[in-house]
Coordinates of C-alpha atoms and ligand atoms in Angstrom, one line a residue:
M1 CA -52.1 67.7 -34.9
K2 CA -54.0 70.8 -36.9
L3 CA -57.2 71.0 -35.2
L4 CA -60.1 73.5 -35.5
V5 CA -61.5 74.4 -32.5
T6 CA -65.0 75.8 -32.6
G7 CA -66.1 78.2 -29.7
G8 CA -62.6 78.5 -29.1
A9 CA -63.3 82.7 -28.1
G10 CA -65.7 81.2 -25.1
Y11 CA -64.8 79.9 -21.2
V12 CA -64.1 76.3 -21.9
G13 CA -63.2 76.7 -26.0
S14 CA -60.4 79.4 -24.9
V15 CA -58.7 77.4 -22.2
C16 CA -58.6 74.1 -24.4
A17 CA -57.1 76.2 -27.2
A18 CA -54.6 77.1 -24.8
H19 CA -53.9 73.8 -23.6
L20 CA -53.7 72.4 -27.2
L21 CA -51.3 75.2 -28.1
E22 CA -49.2 74.2 -25.2
A23 CA -48.9 71.0 -26.5
G24 CA -47.7 71.5 -29.7
H25 CA -50.7 71.7 -31.6
E26 CA -51.5 73.5 -34.4
V27 CA -54.9 75.4 -33.7
V28 CA -57.5 77.3 -36.0
V29 CA -60.6 79.3 -34.0
L30 CA -63.7 79.8 -35.5
D31 CA -66.1 81.6 -33.6
D32 CA -68.8 84.0 -34.2
L33 CA -68.4 86.2 -31.8
S34 CA -72.2 86.1 -30.3
T35 CA -71.1 85.2 -26.9
G36 CA -67.2 84.8 -27.0
H37 CA -64.9 87.3 -26.4
R38 CA -61.7 87.9 -29.3
D39 CA -59.6 88.8 -26.9
A40 CA -60.1 84.9 -24.9
V41 CA -58.6 83.6 -28.2
P42 CA -54.9 82.5 -27.3
S43 CA -52.5 84.4 -29.1
G44 CA -51.1 81.7 -31.0
A45 CA -54.2 80.4 -32.5
T46 CA -55.5 81.4 -36.0
F47 CA -59.1 83.4 -35.8
V48 CA -61.9 83.3 -37.7
E49 CA -64.6 85.3 -37.0
A50 CA -67.6 83.3 -38.7
E51 CA -70.7 81.4 -38.1
L52 CA -70.4 78.0 -37.5
G53 CA -72.1 76.5 -40.3
A54 CA -70.5 78.1 -43.4
G55 CA -67.4 79.0 -41.5
A56 CA -66.2 75.4 -40.8
D57 CA -67.1 74.2 -44.5
E58 CA -64.8 76.9 -45.7
V59 CA -62.2 76.5 -43.1
L60 CA -62.2 72.9 -43.3
G61 CA -61.9 73.0 -47.3
A62 CA -58.5 74.3 -46.7
G63 CA -57.9 70.9 -46.2
G64 CA -54.8 69.1 -43.7
F65 CA -57.0 68.8 -40.6
D66 CA -56.9 65.8 -38.1
G67 CA -59.3 66.9 -36.1
V68 CA -62.5 69.0 -34.7
L69 CA -63.0 70.3 -31.4
H70 CA -66.7 71.3 -31.0
F71 CA -67.2 74.1 -28.2
A72 CA -69.5 76.6 -30.0
A73 CA -72.9 76.2 -28.5
R74 CA -76.0 78.5 -26.5
S75 CA -75.6 77.1 -23.2
L76 CA -78.5 79.0 -21.1
V77 CA -80.9 76.5 -19.5
G78 CA -83.7 79.4 -18.8
E79 CA -83.2 80.8 -22.3
S80 CA -83.8 77.4 -23.6
V81 CA -87.1 77.0 -22.3
T82 CA -88.4 80.3 -23.3
E83 CA -87.0 80.4 -27.0
P84 CA -86.0 77.3 -28.2
E85 CA -85.8 78.2 -31.7
K86 CA -82.1 79.3 -30.9
Y87 CA -81.4 75.7 -29.5
W88 CA -82.5 74.2 -32.6
S89 CA -81.4 76.1 -34.4
G90 CA -77.7 77.5 -33.0
N91 CA -77.2 73.9 -31.5
V92 CA -78.2 71.2 -33.7
V93 CA -78.9 72.8 -37.2
A94 CA -75.0 74.4 -36.7
S95 CA -73.9 71.2 -35.8
F96 CA -75.3 69.2 -38.1
R97 CA -73.9 71.7 -40.8
L98 CA -70.6 70.9 -39.0
L99 CA -70.9 67.1 -39.5
E100 CA -71.2 67.4 -43.1
A101 CA -68.6 70.1 -43.5
I102 CA -66.6 66.7 -41.4
R103 CA -67.6 64.3 -43.4
R104 CA -67.2 66.4 -47.3
H105 CA -63.8 67.1 -46.2
A106 CA -62.7 63.8 -44.5
V107 CA -61.6 65.2 -41.2
P108 CA -61.0 61.9 -39.1
R109 CA -61.7 63.0 -35.7
L110 CA -64.5 65.1 -33.4
V111 CA -64.7 65.7 -29.9
F112 CA -68.0 67.0 -28.5
S113 CA -68.7 69.3 -25.6
S114 CA -71.8 67.5 -24.2
T115 CA -73.2 67.9 -21.2
A116 CA -74.6 66.3 -17.7
A117 CA -78.1 68.0 -19.1
T118 CA -78.6 65.3 -21.3
Y119 CA -79.3 62.9 -18.5
G120 CA -82.1 65.1 -16.9
E121 CA -83.3 64.5 -13.3
P122 CA -81.3 60.9 -12.4
D123 CA -82.4 58.0 -10.8
Q124 CA -79.1 57.2 -9.5
V125 CA -76.2 59.2 -7.9
P126 CA -73.2 59.4 -8.8
I127 CA -74.5 59.2 -12.5
P128 CA -72.9 56.4 -14.7
E129 CA -72.8 56.9 -19.0
S130 CA -75.2 54.1 -18.9
A131 CA -77.8 55.8 -17.0
P132 CA -81.3 56.9 -19.2
T133 CA -81.1 60.4 -20.9
R134 CA -84.0 62.3 -20.3
P135 CA -83.2 65.9 -20.6
T136 CA -85.7 68.2 -19.1
N137 CA -85.2 71.3 -21.0
P138 CA -84.5 72.0 -24.9
Y139 CA -80.9 72.9 -24.2
G140 CA -79.9 69.4 -22.7
A141 CA -82.2 67.6 -25.4
S142 CA -80.3 69.7 -28.4
K143 CA -77.2 68.6 -26.9
L144 CA -78.4 64.8 -26.9
A145 CA -79.7 65.0 -30.6
I146 CA -76.1 66.1 -31.3
D147 CA -74.6 63.2 -29.4
H148 CA -77.3 60.8 -31.6
M149 CA -76.4 62.5 -34.9
I150 CA -72.4 61.8 -34.2
T151 CA -73.1 58.2 -33.2
S152 CA -74.9 57.5 -36.6
Y153 CA -71.8 59.6 -38.4
A154 CA -69.2 57.9 -37.0
T155 CA -71.3 54.0 -37.6
A156 CA -71.9 55.2 -41.4
H157 CA -68.8 57.5 -42.3
G158 CA -65.9 56.1 -39.9
L159 CA -65.8 59.0 -37.7
A160 CA -63.4 59.0 -34.7
A161 CA -65.9 60.5 -32.2
T162 CA -66.2 61.2 -28.8
S163 CA -68.7 63.1 -26.5
L164 CA -67.5 64.7 -23.4
R165 CA -70.2 65.0 -20.8
Y166 CA -69.5 67.8 -18.6
F167 CA -70.6 68.5 -14.9
N168 CA -69.9 71.9 -13.3
V169 CA -67.3 73.5 -15.2
A170 CA -65.6 76.2 -13.0
G171 CA -62.5 78.0 -12.2
A172 CA -59.9 79.4 -14.8
H173 CA -56.9 78.9 -16.6
V174 CA -53.9 80.9 -14.6
A175 CA -50.7 80.5 -16.5
G176 CA -48.4 83.4 -16.2
D177 CA -49.8 86.2 -18.2
T178 CA -52.6 84.3 -19.7
H179 CA -55.7 84.4 -17.4
L180 CA -58.7 82.6 -19.2
G181 CA -62.1 82.5 -17.1
E182 CA -65.9 82.7 -17.2
R183 CA -66.9 86.1 -19.0
H184 CA -70.7 85.6 -19.8
T185 CA -72.9 88.8 -20.5
V186 CA -75.8 86.8 -19.0
E187 CA -74.0 84.9 -15.8
T188 CA -76.2 82.1 -14.1
H189 CA -73.8 80.0 -12.7
L190 CA -73.2 79.8 -9.0
I191 CA -69.4 80.3 -8.7
P192 CA -68.7 83.4 -10.9
L193 CA -71.8 85.3 -9.5
V194 CA -70.6 84.6 -5.8
L195 CA -67.3 86.3 -6.7
Q196 CA -69.4 89.3 -8.2
V197 CA -70.6 89.6 -4.8
A198 CA -66.6 89.5 -3.5
S199 CA -65.8 92.0 -6.2
G200 CA -68.5 94.5 -5.3
T201 CA -70.7 94.2 -8.0
R202 CA -73.2 92.6 -6.7
E203 CA -74.9 93.0 -3.3
S204 CA -75.9 89.2 -2.2
I205 CA -75.8 86.0 -3.3
S206 CA -79.4 84.2 -3.8
I207 CA -79.7 80.9 -2.9
F208 CA -82.1 79.0 -4.9
G209 CA -83.7 76.5 -1.7
D210 CA -82.3 75.4 1.6
D211 CA -85.2 72.9 1.6
W212 CA -83.7 70.1 -0.6
P213 CA -83.3 66.2 0.2
T214 CA -79.3 66.9 0.6
P215 CA -77.0 67.2 4.2
D216 CA -77.9 70.9 4.4
G217 CA -80.7 71.2 2.3
T218 CA -78.7 73.3 -0.6
C219 CA -77.9 71.8 -4.0
V220 CA -75.2 69.4 -4.6
R221 CA -72.8 69.6 -7.8
D222 CA -70.1 67.9 -9.0
Y223 CA -67.5 70.9 -9.7
I224 CA -64.7 70.2 -12.4
H225 CA -61.6 72.6 -12.6
V226 CA -61.6 73.8 -16.2
D227 CA -58.1 73.0 -16.7
D228 CA -59.0 69.1 -15.7
L229 CA -61.6 69.4 -18.1
A230 CA -58.8 70.6 -21.0
D231 CA -56.8 67.7 -20.0
A232 CA -59.5 65.3 -20.6
H233 CA -60.1 67.0 -24.5
L234 CA -56.6 66.1 -25.0
L235 CA -56.7 62.4 -24.1
A236 CA -59.7 62.2 -26.3
L237 CA -58.1 63.0 -29.1
Q238 CA -55.3 60.5 -28.8
H239 CA -57.6 58.2 -27.9
S240 CA -60.6 57.7 -30.3
T241 CA -61.0 55.2 -32.9
A242 CA -62.6 55.3 -36.5
G243 CA -66.2 54.3 -36.6
D244 CA -66.7 54.7 -32.7
H245 CA -68.2 57.3 -30.7
A246 CA -67.4 57.4 -27.1
V247 CA -69.2 59.0 -24.5
Y248 CA -67.4 59.9 -20.8
N249 CA -68.8 61.9 -18.0
L250 CA -66.4 64.7 -17.0
G251 CA -66.8 65.1 -13.2
S252 CA -64.5 64.7 -9.7
G253 CA -67.0 62.2 -8.5
H254 CA -67.3 64.7 -5.6
G255 CA -70.4 66.8 -4.8
F256 CA -70.5 70.2 -3.2
S257 CA -73.2 71.9 -1.8
V258 CA -74.2 75.6 -2.8
L259 CA -73.2 76.5 1.0
E260 CA -69.9 74.9 0.9
V261 CA -69.3 76.9 -2.3
V262 CA -70.2 80.5 -0.7
E263 CA -68.4 79.3 2.0
T264 CA -65.3 78.4 0.2
C265 CA -65.5 81.7 -1.5
R266 CA -65.9 83.7 1.7
S267 CA -62.5 82.0 2.8
V268 CA -60.5 82.7 -0.5
T269 CA -61.5 86.3 -0.8
G270 CA -62.1 87.3 2.9
H271 CA -65.2 89.2 2.3
P272 CA -68.3 88.2 4.1
I273 CA -70.5 87.8 0.9
P274 CA -74.3 88.3 2.3
A275 CA -76.4 85.1 1.0
V276 CA -80.5 85.4 0.9
V277 CA -82.3 81.9 0.8
A278 CA -84.2 82.2 -2.3
P279 CA -87.1 79.8 -4.2
R280 CA -85.9 77.1 -5.9
R281 CA -85.0 77.7 -9.4
A282 CA -87.4 75.9 -11.8
G283 CA -85.7 72.5 -13.4
D284 CA -82.6 72.3 -10.5
P285 CA -82.0 68.5 -9.8
A286 CA -81.2 68.5 -6.0
V287 CA -77.9 66.1 -6.7
L288 CA -75.8 66.0 -9.6
V289 CA -72.5 64.0 -9.5
A290 CA -70.5 61.8 -11.9
A291 CA -69.6 58.7 -11.5
G292 CA -66.2 59.2 -13.4
H293 CA -64.7 55.5 -13.9
R294 CA -64.9 55.3 -17.9
A295 CA -62.7 58.2 -18.2
A296 CA -60.5 56.9 -15.8
E297 CA -60.2 53.8 -17.0
Q298 CA -60.4 54.5 -21.0
L299 CA -58.7 57.8 -21.1
G300 CA -56.5 57.6 -18.1
W301 CA -58.2 60.7 -16.9
K302 CA -57.3 61.8 -13.5
P303 CA -58.4 65.3 -12.3
S304 CA -55.5 66.5 -10.6
R305 CA -57.4 70.2 -9.4
T306 CA -60.4 69.1 -7.3
A307 CA -60.2 70.8 -4.2
L308 CA -63.2 73.6 -4.4
A309 CA -60.5 76.1 -2.8
R310 CA -58.4 75.9 -5.9
I311 CA -61.0 75.9 -8.1
V312 CA -62.2 78.9 -6.3
A313 CA -59.0 80.8 -6.1
D314 CA -58.3 80.2 -10.1
A315 CA -61.3 81.9 -10.5
W316 CA -61.0 84.5 -8.3
E317 CA -57.6 85.3 -9.6
F318 CA -59.5 85.5 -13.2
A319 CA -62.1 87.8 -11.7
R320 CA -59.7 90.0 -9.7
G321 CA -57.7 90.6 -13.1
R322 CA -60.7 91.9 -15.1
Ligands
UFG401 N1 -77.6 78.6 -8.0 C1 -77.6 79.1 -6.4 N2 -77.7 80.8 -6.6 C2 -77.3 81.4 -8.0 C3 -76.9 80.7 -9.0 C4 -77.0 79.1 -8.6 O1 -78.3 78.9 -5.4 O2 -77.6 82.8 -8.3 C5 -77.4 77.3 -7.5 C6 -78.1 76.2 -8.3 O3 -79.7 76.1 -8.1 C7 -77.3 75.1 -8.4 C8 -75.8 75.4 -8.1 O4 -76.0 76.6 -7.9 O5 -77.9 74.4 -7.4 C9 -75.4 75.4 -9.5 O6 -75.8 76.1 -10.7 P1 -75.1 76.7 -12.0 O7 -76.2 77.4 -12.5 O8 -73.9 77.2 -11.2 O9 -74.8 75.2 -12.5 P2 -76.0 74.1 -12.8 O10 -75.8 72.9 -11.8 O11 -77.4 74.6 -12.7 O12 -75.8 73.7 -14.4 C10 -75.2 72.9 -14.6 C11 -74.3 73.2 -16.0 C12 -75.2 73.4 -17.4 C13 -76.0 72.6 -17.4 C14 -76.8 71.8 -15.8 C15 -77.1 70.3 -16.0 O13 -73.9 74.9 -16.1 O14 -74.8 74.0 -18.5 O15 -75.5 72.2 -14.8 O16 -78.2 70.3 -15.1 F1 -76.9 72.1 -18.2

């Protein structure tokens, strides 16, 4: 297939672009490099540096595209609370313009990066796709708004659409000389922050609360290897149906606590990694774990890199090479 990958210079987008190329697809990456990195774009892809709305119309206008994988987004929960305008503009308005370009140029397929943050604080864990969507921050609300737009475009215009709701994406794509991983200017995610301590650029890791209603008192999350996530995108491209918008949770169905993550990082890196208990972070749910049956049953997706030690080892391999 000939595919447009928006945000293909970012963490998940670049890894998925690499998987698409390895599977023999033709890939055009569109990225404004506001948070992405030019050197993360896999060398087999055509790169277009442009803002999403206008850029997508121009790229798709060349014709012949079989699908779009839409990763480009702002994704900092805290920033979305203090500067929501960036999320309504950068996520919702830009995605609307992308959808209009898709419609105008009759592109048949879309795979969208949605998020567990669309559910907000869950009533039940593991979280099925049928759970109520009550996002607790503008980031999650912006992604949910895009999901709603996509449903209406699938129904009205026959788009074959898939939203993949990621839980906690982690790890790195380590294949020969290609090392693609998490490299945010503002890093907020647990595993890369812990690995910064192991590599000596941070003194200690703060544990945001040890009095949560969980077995060891720290928050539990469903960490999913970025290569497993990429596999799901390829399956979604194959299984989508015109006029239908399918939604899948992507997680392993197994949760690990913050303390388990820190302990695993200690054993993988051999570094003592000092940890300091800090106050709870606003907006953190205690436990987020995916009920992943739908992706297994309908896409045939089965994550295979689920061991936390494997996820951390790949992230560490990437971090050490930087
Ligand atoms: N944590 C710490 N210390 C840190 C950083 C994180 O204790 O320095 C804890 C958090 O409190 C949380 C866990 O580690 O319990 C994981 O935190 P991350 O920031 O790595 O990930 P989140 O679970 O907050 O965020 C993920 C996605 C978001 C998405 C959110 C949905 O990365 O994009 O799930 O709630 F919005």
